[in-house]
mmCIF file of N, CA and C in Angstrom:
data_model
loop_
_atom_site.group_PDB
_atom_site.id
_atom_site.type_symbol
_atom_site.label_atom_id
_atom_site.label_comp_id
_atom_site.label_asym_id
_atom_site.label_seq_id
_atom_site.Cartn_x
_atom_site.Cartn_y
_atom_site.Cartn_z
ATOM 1 N N ALA H 174 103.320 34.462 -17.776
ATOM 2 C CA ALA H 174 102.278 34.357 -16.756
ATOM 3 C C ALA H 174 102.208 35.675 -15.987
ATOM 4 N N LEU H 175 101.016 36.026 -15.647
ATOM 5 C CA LEU H 175 100.811 37.246 -14.893
ATOM 6 C C LEU H 175 100.971 36.957 -13.412
ATOM 7 N N SER H 176 101.555 37.890 -12.711
ATOM 8 C CA SER H 176 101.670 37.724 -11.261
ATOM 9 C C SER H 176 101.068 38.937 -10.577
ATOM 10 N N VAL H 177 100.633 38.749 -9.357
ATOM 11 C CA VAL H 177 100.033 39.849 -8.603
ATOM 12 C C VAL H 177 101.139 40.606 -7.878
ATOM 13 N N SER H 178 101.094 41.897 -7.974
ATOM 14 C CA SER H 178 102.076 42.742 -7.302
ATOM 15 C C SER H 178 101.698 42.875 -5.832
ATOM 16 N N ASP H 179 102.711 43.100 -5.000
ATOM 17 C CA ASP H 179 102.429 43.337 -3.588
ATOM 18 C C ASP H 179 102.425 44.829 -3.266
ATOM 19 N N LYS H 180 102.415 45.674 -4.279
ATOM 20 C CA LYS H 180 102.409 47.124 -4.051
ATOM 21 C C LYS H 180 101.017 47.599 -3.663
ATOM 22 N N ILE H 181 100.999 48.455 -2.666
ATOM 23 C CA ILE H 181 99.761 49.122 -2.262
ATOM 24 C C ILE H 181 99.976 50.611 -2.498
ATOM 25 N N PHE H 182 99.073 51.211 -3.240
ATOM 26 C CA PHE H 182 99.122 52.642 -3.475
ATOM 27 C C PHE H 182 98.144 53.317 -2.521
ATOM 28 N N TYR H 183 98.577 54.414 -1.912
ATOM 29 C CA TYR H 183 97.717 55.191 -1.035
ATOM 30 C C TYR H 183 97.310 56.440 -1.808
ATOM 31 N N ILE H 184 96.036 56.551 -2.066
ATOM 32 C CA ILE H 184 95.497 57.657 -2.856
ATOM 33 C C ILE H 184 94.798 58.613 -1.895
ATOM 34 N N HIS H 185 95.250 59.862 -1.892
ATOM 35 C CA HIS H 185 94.664 60.885 -1.022
ATOM 36 C C HIS H 185 94.020 61.932 -1.926
ATOM 37 N N ILE H 186 92.709 61.988 -1.912
ATOM 38 C CA ILE H 186 91.977 62.974 -2.706
ATOM 39 C C ILE H 186 91.859 64.246 -1.882
ATOM 40 N N LEU H 187 92.356 65.350 -2.417
ATOM 41 C CA LEU H 187 92.383 66.608 -1.676
ATOM 42 C C LEU H 187 91.270 67.566 -2.071
ATOM 43 N N GLU H 188 91.253 67.958 -3.346
ATOM 44 C CA GLU H 188 90.298 68.985 -3.749
ATOM 45 C C GLU H 188 90.084 68.987 -5.251
ATOM 46 N N GLY H 189 89.046 69.695 -5.633
ATOM 47 C CA GLY H 189 88.768 69.968 -7.033
ATOM 48 C C GLY H 189 88.554 71.462 -7.182
ATOM 49 N N GLN H 190 88.742 71.964 -8.384
ATOM 50 C CA GLN H 190 88.555 73.394 -8.617
ATOM 51 C C GLN H 190 87.783 73.614 -9.910
ATOM 52 N N LYS H 191 86.818 74.501 -9.836
ATOM 53 C CA LYS H 191 86.036 74.913 -11.012
ATOM 54 C C LYS H 191 85.523 73.704 -11.803
ATOM 55 N N LEU H 192 84.775 72.839 -11.119
ATOM 56 C CA LEU H 192 84.274 71.627 -11.760
ATOM 57 C C LEU H 192 83.173 71.905 -12.782
ATOM 58 N N ARG H 193 82.558 73.052 -12.667
ATOM 59 C CA ARG H 193 81.535 73.477 -13.637
ATOM 60 C C ARG H 193 81.749 74.941 -13.963
ATOM 61 N N GLU H 194 81.331 75.320 -15.164
ATOM 62 C CA GLU H 194 81.419 76.726 -15.575
ATOM 63 C C GLU H 194 80.416 77.587 -14.820
ATOM 64 N N SER H 195 79.212 77.040 -14.591
ATOM 65 C CA SER H 195 78.195 77.809 -13.874
ATOM 66 C C SER H 195 77.372 76.855 -13.018
ATOM 67 N N GLY H 196 76.726 77.407 -12.008
ATOM 68 C CA GLY H 196 75.911 76.590 -11.123
ATOM 69 C C GLY H 196 76.750 75.847 -10.110
ATOM 70 N N LYS H 197 76.087 75.094 -9.277
ATOM 71 C CA LYS H 197 76.749 74.307 -8.236
ATOM 72 C C LYS H 197 76.736 72.839 -8.624
ATOM 73 N N ALA H 198 77.480 72.050 -7.865
ATOM 74 C CA ALA H 198 77.515 70.609 -8.081
ATOM 75 C C ALA H 198 77.565 69.929 -6.726
ATOM 76 N N ASP H 199 77.253 68.656 -6.709
ATOM 77 C CA ASP H 199 77.401 67.797 -5.543
ATOM 78 C C ASP H 199 78.426 66.729 -5.924
ATOM 79 N N PRO H 200 79.721 67.109 -5.999
ATOM 80 C CA PRO H 200 80.723 66.234 -6.599
ATOM 81 C C PRO H 200 81.201 65.101 -5.685
ATOM 82 N N PHE H 201 81.599 64.014 -6.353
ATOM 83 C CA PHE H 201 82.325 62.935 -5.712
ATOM 84 C C PHE H 201 83.275 62.344 -6.737
ATOM 85 N N VAL H 202 84.283 61.605 -6.265
ATOM 86 C CA VAL H 202 85.303 61.027 -7.136
ATOM 87 C C VAL H 202 85.261 59.509 -7.000
ATOM 88 N N ARG H 203 85.259 58.822 -8.129
ATOM 89 C CA ARG H 203 85.420 57.367 -8.154
ATOM 90 C C ARG H 203 86.853 57.064 -8.533
ATOM 91 N N ILE H 204 87.454 56.115 -7.821
ATOM 92 C CA ILE H 204 88.847 55.739 -8.052
ATOM 93 C C ILE H 204 88.870 54.282 -8.461
ATOM 94 N N ALA H 205 89.523 53.976 -9.582
ATOM 95 C CA ALA H 205 89.583 52.587 -10.048
ATOM 96 C C ALA H 205 90.700 52.416 -11.063
ATOM 97 N N TRP H 206 91.153 51.199 -11.207
ATOM 98 C CA TRP H 206 92.047 50.854 -12.308
ATOM 99 C C TRP H 206 91.195 50.698 -13.555
ATOM 100 N N ASP H 207 91.773 50.823 -14.722
ATOM 101 C CA ASP H 207 91.020 50.676 -15.970
ATOM 102 C C ASP H 207 90.894 49.201 -16.371
ATOM 103 N N VAL H 208 90.594 48.362 -15.400
ATOM 104 C CA VAL H 208 90.412 46.931 -15.618
ATOM 105 C C VAL H 208 88.920 46.655 -15.551
ATOM 106 N N LEU H 209 88.377 46.029 -16.585
ATOM 107 C CA LEU H 209 86.940 45.827 -16.620
ATOM 108 C C LEU H 209 86.426 44.908 -15.517
ATOM 109 N N ASP H 210 87.212 43.901 -15.155
ATOM 110 C CA ASP H 210 86.723 42.928 -14.180
ATOM 111 C C ASP H 210 87.125 43.255 -12.744
ATOM 112 N N THR H 211 87.560 44.479 -12.499
ATOM 113 C CA THR H 211 87.991 44.828 -11.146
ATOM 114 C C THR H 211 86.814 44.838 -10.178
ATOM 115 N N LYS H 212 87.068 44.377 -8.991
ATOM 116 C CA LYS H 212 86.044 44.401 -7.951
ATOM 117 C C LYS H 212 86.280 45.572 -7.002
ATOM 118 N N ILE H 213 87.323 46.322 -7.246
ATOM 119 C CA ILE H 213 87.653 47.457 -6.389
ATOM 120 C C ILE H 213 86.923 48.689 -6.902
ATOM 121 N N LYS H 214 86.041 49.204 -6.085
ATOM 122 C CA LYS H 214 85.306 50.415 -6.439
ATOM 123 C C LYS H 214 85.378 51.343 -5.235
ATOM 124 N N LEU H 215 86.191 52.365 -5.347
ATOM 125 C CA LEU H 215 86.370 53.316 -4.258
ATOM 126 C C LEU H 215 85.711 54.631 -4.630
ATOM 127 N N LYS H 216 85.219 55.349 -3.620
ATOM 128 C CA LYS H 216 84.474 56.574 -3.891
ATOM 129 C C LYS H 216 84.598 57.509 -2.696
ATOM 130 N N THR H 217 84.810 58.784 -2.981
ATOM 131 C CA THR H 217 84.800 59.792 -1.923
ATOM 132 C C THR H 217 83.348 60.068 -1.532
ATOM 133 N N PRO H 218 83.150 60.686 -0.376
ATOM 134 C CA PRO H 218 81.801 61.178 -0.076
ATOM 135 C C PRO H 218 81.471 62.313 -1.052
ATOM 136 N N HIS H 219 80.193 62.509 -1.329
ATOM 137 C CA HIS H 219 79.843 63.669 -2.160
ATOM 138 C C HIS H 219 79.764 64.887 -1.246
ATOM 139 N N LEU H 220 80.127 66.023 -1.801
ATOM 140 C CA LEU H 220 80.055 67.292 -1.072
ATOM 141 C C LEU H 220 78.961 68.131 -1.714
ATOM 142 N N SER H 221 78.173 68.785 -0.913
ATOM 143 C CA SER H 221 76.998 69.502 -1.410
ATOM 144 C C SER H 221 77.300 70.908 -1.898
ATOM 145 N N LYS H 222 76.699 71.231 -3.013
ATOM 146 C CA LYS H 222 76.619 72.601 -3.545
ATOM 147 C C LYS H 222 77.955 73.321 -3.620
ATOM 148 N N THR H 223 78.902 72.722 -4.328
ATOM 149 C CA THR H 223 80.204 73.368 -4.501
ATOM 150 C C THR H 223 80.822 72.952 -5.835
ATOM 151 N N VAL H 224 81.534 73.869 -6.453
ATOM 152 C CA VAL H 224 82.328 73.540 -7.646
ATOM 153 C C VAL H 224 83.816 73.527 -7.301
ATOM 154 N N ASP H 225 84.130 73.832 -6.040
ATOM 155 C CA ASP H 225 85.508 73.817 -5.548
ATOM 156 C C ASP H 225 85.587 72.944 -4.285
ATOM 157 N N PRO H 226 85.331 71.634 -4.432
ATOM 158 C CA PRO H 226 85.272 70.771 -3.250
ATOM 159 C C PRO H 226 86.638 70.567 -2.590
ATOM 160 N N LYS H 227 86.606 70.397 -1.279
ATOM 161 C CA LYS H 227 87.800 70.058 -0.488
ATOM 162 C C LYS H 227 87.412 68.880 0.396
ATOM 163 N N TRP H 228 88.029 67.736 0.143
ATOM 164 C CA TRP H 228 87.748 66.543 0.933
ATOM 165 C C TRP H 228 88.739 66.456 2.083
ATOM 166 N N GLU H 229 88.266 66.010 3.230
ATOM 167 C CA GLU H 229 89.121 65.833 4.397
ATOM 168 C C GLU H 229 89.270 64.342 4.683
ATOM 169 N N ASN H 230 90.490 63.924 4.910
ATOM 170 C CA ASN H 230 90.784 62.542 5.283
ATOM 171 C C ASN H 230 90.253 61.518 4.282
ATOM 172 N N CYS H 231 90.328 61.830 3.012
ATOM 173 C CA CYS H 231 89.916 60.880 1.974
ATOM 174 C C CYS H 231 91.152 60.146 1.460
ATOM 175 N N VAL H 232 91.568 59.141 2.192
ATOM 176 C CA VAL H 232 92.732 58.349 1.830
ATOM 177 C C VAL H 232 92.259 56.927 1.568
ATOM 178 N N PHE H 233 92.681 56.379 0.437
ATOM 179 C CA PHE H 233 92.270 55.038 0.039
ATOM 180 C C PHE H 233 93.496 54.166 -0.186
ATOM 181 N N GLU H 234 93.390 52.906 0.189
ATOM 182 C CA GLU H 234 94.420 51.914 -0.122
ATOM 183 C C GLU H 234 93.974 51.198 -1.381
ATOM 184 N N LEU H 235 94.852 51.165 -2.363
ATOM 185 C CA LEU H 235 94.510 50.549 -3.637
ATOM 186 C C LEU H 235 95.627 49.597 -4.048
ATOM 187 N N PRO H 236 95.382 48.285 -3.977
ATOM 188 C CA PRO H 236 96.415 47.351 -4.403
ATOM 189 C C PRO H 236 96.588 47.393 -5.919
ATOM 190 N N GLN H 237 97.828 47.247 -6.356
ATOM 191 C CA GLN H 237 98.080 47.198 -7.790
ATOM 192 C C GLN H 237 97.480 45.913 -8.334
ATOM 193 N N PRO H 238 96.773 45.979 -9.451
ATOM 194 C CA PRO H 238 96.192 44.767 -10.040
ATOM 195 C C PRO H 238 97.269 43.889 -10.669
ATOM 196 N N GLU H 239 96.833 42.782 -11.208
ATOM 197 C CA GLU H 239 97.771 41.864 -11.842
ATOM 198 C C GLU H 239 98.598 42.597 -12.891
ATOM 199 N N ILE H 240 99.877 42.262 -12.925
ATOM 200 C CA ILE H 240 100.798 42.884 -13.874
ATOM 201 C C ILE H 240 100.288 42.645 -15.300
ATOM 202 N N GLY H 241 100.252 43.714 -16.080
ATOM 203 C CA GLY H 241 99.823 43.616 -17.471
ATOM 204 C C GLY H 241 98.333 43.748 -17.699
ATOM 205 N N LYS H 242 97.534 43.823 -16.634
ATOM 206 C CA LYS H 242 96.081 43.914 -16.809
ATOM 207 C C LYS H 242 95.558 45.338 -16.823
ATOM 208 N N THR H 243 96.385 46.299 -16.504
ATOM 209 C CA THR H 243 95.914 47.683 -16.451
ATOM 210 C C THR H 243 96.972 48.615 -17.023
ATOM 211 N N LYS H 244 96.512 49.767 -17.472
ATOM 212 C CA LYS H 244 97.430 50.788 -17.962
ATOM 213 C C LYS H 244 97.323 52.080 -17.169
ATOM 214 N N ASN H 245 96.163 52.313 -16.537
ATOM 215 C CA ASN H 245 95.936 53.602 -15.890
ATOM 216 C C ASN H 245 95.133 53.495 -14.604
ATOM 217 N N LEU H 246 95.404 54.433 -13.712
ATOM 218 C CA LEU H 246 94.546 54.676 -12.563
ATOM 219 C C LEU H 246 93.594 55.779 -13.006
ATOM 220 N N LEU H 247 92.298 55.552 -12.845
ATOM 221 C CA LEU H 247 91.295 56.519 -13.290
ATOM 222 C C LEU H 247 90.673 57.225 -12.095
ATOM 223 N N LEU H 248 90.565 58.527 -12.201
ATOM 224 C CA LEU H 248 89.897 59.360 -11.204
ATOM 225 C C LEU H 248 88.750 60.054 -11.940
ATOM 226 N N SER H 249 87.544 59.575 -11.707
ATOM 227 C CA SER H 249 86.371 60.077 -12.419
ATOM 228 C C SER H 249 85.534 60.923 -11.474
ATOM 229 N N VAL H 250 85.143 62.103 -11.930
ATOM 230 C CA VAL H 250 84.372 63.031 -11.108
ATOM 231 C C VAL H 250 82.939 63.072 -11.621
ATOM 232 N N TYR H 251 82.016 62.961 -10.670
ATOM 233 C CA TYR H 251 80.585 62.959 -10.993
ATOM 234 C C TYR H 251 79.858 63.951 -10.105
ATOM 235 N N HIS H 252 78.706 64.409 -10.603
ATOM 236 C CA HIS H 252 77.751 65.183 -9.811
ATOM 237 C C HIS H 252 76.697 64.183 -9.352
ATOM 238 N N GLU H 253 76.502 64.096 -8.030
ATOM 239 C CA GLU H 253 75.521 63.157 -7.503
ATOM 240 C C GLU H 253 74.122 63.708 -7.729
ATOM 241 N N SER H 254 73.284 62.891 -8.306
ATOM 242 C CA SER H 254 71.895 63.285 -8.527
ATOM 243 C C SER H 254 71.026 62.037 -8.444
ATOM 244 N N LEU H 255 69.747 62.253 -8.271
ATOM 245 C CA LEU H 255 68.825 61.120 -8.243
ATOM 246 C C LEU H 255 68.830 60.451 -9.607
ATOM 247 N N GLY H 256 68.750 59.152 -9.608
ATOM 248 C CA GLY H 256 68.807 58.440 -10.879
ATOM 249 C C GLY H 256 70.251 58.275 -11.314
ATOM 250 N N ARG H 257 70.561 58.816 -12.459
ATOM 251 C CA ARG H 257 71.899 58.675 -13.027
ATOM 252 C C ARG H 257 72.782 59.861 -12.634
ATOM 253 N N HIS H 258 74.010 59.565 -12.177
ATOM 254 C CA HIS H 258 74.947 60.630 -11.819
ATOM 255 C C HIS H 258 75.493 61.293 -13.086
ATOM 256 N N GLU H 259 75.710 62.600 -13.013
ATOM 257 C CA GLU H 259 76.233 63.339 -14.174
ATOM 258 C C GLU H 259 77.760 63.273 -14.186
ATOM 259 N N PHE H 260 78.303 62.808 -15.285
ATOM 260 C CA PHE H 260 79.748 62.714 -15.476
ATOM 261 C C PHE H 260 80.307 64.113 -15.702
ATOM 262 N N LEU H 261 81.308 64.509 -14.882
ATOM 263 C CA LEU H 261 81.923 65.831 -15.013
ATOM 264 C C LEU H 261 83.295 65.784 -15.672
ATOM 265 N N GLY H 262 83.986 64.673 -15.561
ATOM 266 C CA GLY H 262 85.297 64.573 -16.193
ATOM 267 C C GLY H 262 86.126 63.456 -15.586
ATOM 268 N N ARG H 263 87.280 63.196 -16.197
ATOM 269 C CA ARG H 263 88.138 62.096 -15.759
ATOM 270 C C ARG H 263 89.593 62.467 -15.978
ATOM 271 N N ALA H 264 90.429 62.020 -15.053
ATOM 272 C CA ALA H 264 91.875 62.148 -15.199
ATOM 273 C C ALA H 264 92.468 60.750 -15.057
ATOM 274 N N ALA H 265 93.594 60.524 -15.715
ATOM 275 C CA ALA H 265 94.247 59.212 -15.670
ATOM 276 C C ALA H 265 95.731 59.392 -15.367
ATOM 277 N N ILE H 266 96.260 58.447 -14.572
ATOM 278 C CA ILE H 266 97.697 58.398 -14.291
ATOM 279 C C ILE H 266 98.172 57.025 -14.726
ATOM 280 N N SER H 267 99.197 56.979 -15.548
ATOM 281 C CA SER H 267 99.660 55.684 -16.063
ATOM 282 C C SER H 267 100.285 54.842 -14.962
ATOM 283 N N ILE H 268 100.128 53.539 -15.079
ATOM 284 C CA ILE H 268 100.711 52.613 -14.114
ATOM 285 C C ILE H 268 102.235 52.707 -14.137
ATOM 286 N N GLU H 269 102.811 53.001 -15.311
ATOM 287 C CA GLU H 269 104.266 53.161 -15.407
ATOM 288 C C GLU H 269 104.747 54.321 -14.535
ATOM 289 N N THR H 270 104.019 55.428 -14.582
ATOM 290 C CA THR H 270 104.367 56.590 -13.759
ATOM 291 C C THR H 270 104.265 56.248 -12.284
ATOM 292 N N LEU H 271 103.189 55.591 -11.895
ATOM 293 C CA LEU H 271 103.006 55.242 -10.488
ATOM 294 C C LEU H 271 104.086 54.295 -9.981
ATOM 295 N N THR H 272 104.424 53.289 -10.767
ATOM 296 C CA THR H 272 105.415 52.316 -10.292
ATOM 297 C C THR H 272 106.814 52.910 -10.251
ATOM 298 N N LYS H 273 107.127 53.851 -11.148
ATOM 299 C CA LYS H 273 108.435 54.523 -11.098
ATOM 300 C C LYS H 273 108.580 55.354 -9.831
ATOM 301 N N LEU H 274 107.491 55.954 -9.391
ATOM 302 C CA LEU H 274 107.515 56.841 -8.233
ATOM 303 C C LEU H 274 107.275 56.109 -6.915
ATOM 304 N N TYR H 275 106.880 54.837 -6.995
ATOM 305 C CA TYR H 275 106.588 54.054 -5.789
ATOM 306 C C TYR H 275 107.835 53.916 -4.946
ATOM 307 N N PRO H 276 107.845 54.037 -3.637
ATOM 308 C CA PRO H 276 106.679 54.195 -2.778
ATOM 309 C C PRO H 276 106.267 55.644 -2.522
ATOM 310 N N GLY H 277 106.680 56.587 -3.339
ATOM 311 C CA GLY H 277 106.166 57.951 -3.199
ATOM 312 C C GLY H 277 106.776 58.658 -2.014
ATOM 313 N N PRO H 278 106.179 59.629 -1.385
ATOM 314 C CA PRO H 278 104.907 60.245 -1.781
ATOM 315 C C PRO H 278 105.088 61.209 -2.957
ATOM 316 N N THR H 279 104.081 61.305 -3.756
ATOM 317 C CA THR H 279 104.091 62.181 -4.908
ATOM 318 C C THR H 279 102.743 62.875 -4.991
ATOM 319 N N VAL H 280 102.740 64.143 -5.326
ATOM 320 C CA VAL H 280 101.500 64.892 -5.495
ATOM 321 C C VAL H 280 101.292 65.123 -6.988
ATOM 322 N N PHE H 281 100.101 64.799 -7.459
ATOM 323 C CA PHE H 281 99.729 65.050 -8.849
ATOM 324 C C PHE H 281 98.684 66.155 -8.866
ATOM 325 N N HIS H 282 98.882 67.125 -9.720
ATOM 326 C CA HIS H 282 97.874 68.155 -9.964
ATOM 327 C C HIS H 282 97.243 67.784 -11.297
ATOM 328 N N LEU H 283 96.044 67.255 -11.245
ATOM 329 C CA LEU H 283 95.394 66.726 -12.437
ATOM 330 C C LEU H 283 94.369 67.691 -12.983
ATOM 331 N N LYS H 284 94.280 67.724 -14.279
ATOM 332 C CA LYS H 284 93.213 68.459 -14.939
ATOM 333 C C LYS H 284 92.299 67.418 -15.554
ATOM 334 N N LEU H 285 90.995 67.634 -15.380
ATOM 335 C CA LEU H 285 90.048 66.697 -15.959
ATOM 336 C C LEU H 285 90.103 66.790 -17.467
ATOM 337 N N GLY H 286 89.991 65.635 -18.099
ATOM 338 C CA GLY H 286 89.952 65.596 -19.554
ATOM 339 C C GLY H 286 88.634 66.162 -20.043
ATOM 340 N N PRO H 287 88.525 66.371 -21.350
ATOM 341 C CA PRO H 287 87.279 66.940 -21.892
ATOM 342 C C PRO H 287 86.107 66.027 -21.602
ATOM 343 N N LYS H 288 84.962 66.643 -21.384
ATOM 344 C CA LYS H 288 83.758 65.887 -21.093
ATOM 345 C C LYS H 288 83.342 65.101 -22.333
ATOM 346 N N VAL H 289 83.125 63.825 -22.127
ATOM 347 C CA VAL H 289 82.666 62.952 -23.212
ATOM 348 C C VAL H 289 81.376 62.322 -22.755
ATOM 349 N N ASP H 290 80.337 62.486 -23.546
ATOM 350 C CA ASP H 290 79.059 61.891 -23.182
ATOM 351 C C ASP H 290 79.148 60.388 -23.274
ATOM 352 N N LYS H 291 78.661 59.715 -22.226
ATOM 353 C CA LYS H 291 78.636 58.248 -22.202
ATOM 354 C C LYS H 291 77.265 57.824 -22.700
ATOM 355 N N LYS H 292 77.219 57.045 -23.743
ATOM 356 C CA LYS H 292 75.912 56.611 -24.285
ATOM 357 C C LYS H 292 75.723 55.151 -24.078
#
């Protein structure tokens, strides 16, 4: 049987670097577990016209989902635009890594994975 964990992870989004090769972006980060039925949808504010964003006071509380229902914490970066947002990249941290380091604090320097077009 699956049980719900009482762990709360505090996610502090600090900055991004070189999010695009050329031009500017209006980036924001979505934070979520890789669980399809999750109701938790967290998002930083978008920052205008920068490829090197620095967020201030972007701290989120994220409860651990049911044990066995997730494998990764996903940090997805998008360019905000009218209509559909442009996907810039994604980084993942395994739940095993997070629970080993709990209660932290731990700093992760993440590199976005290769851009994959979502169809």
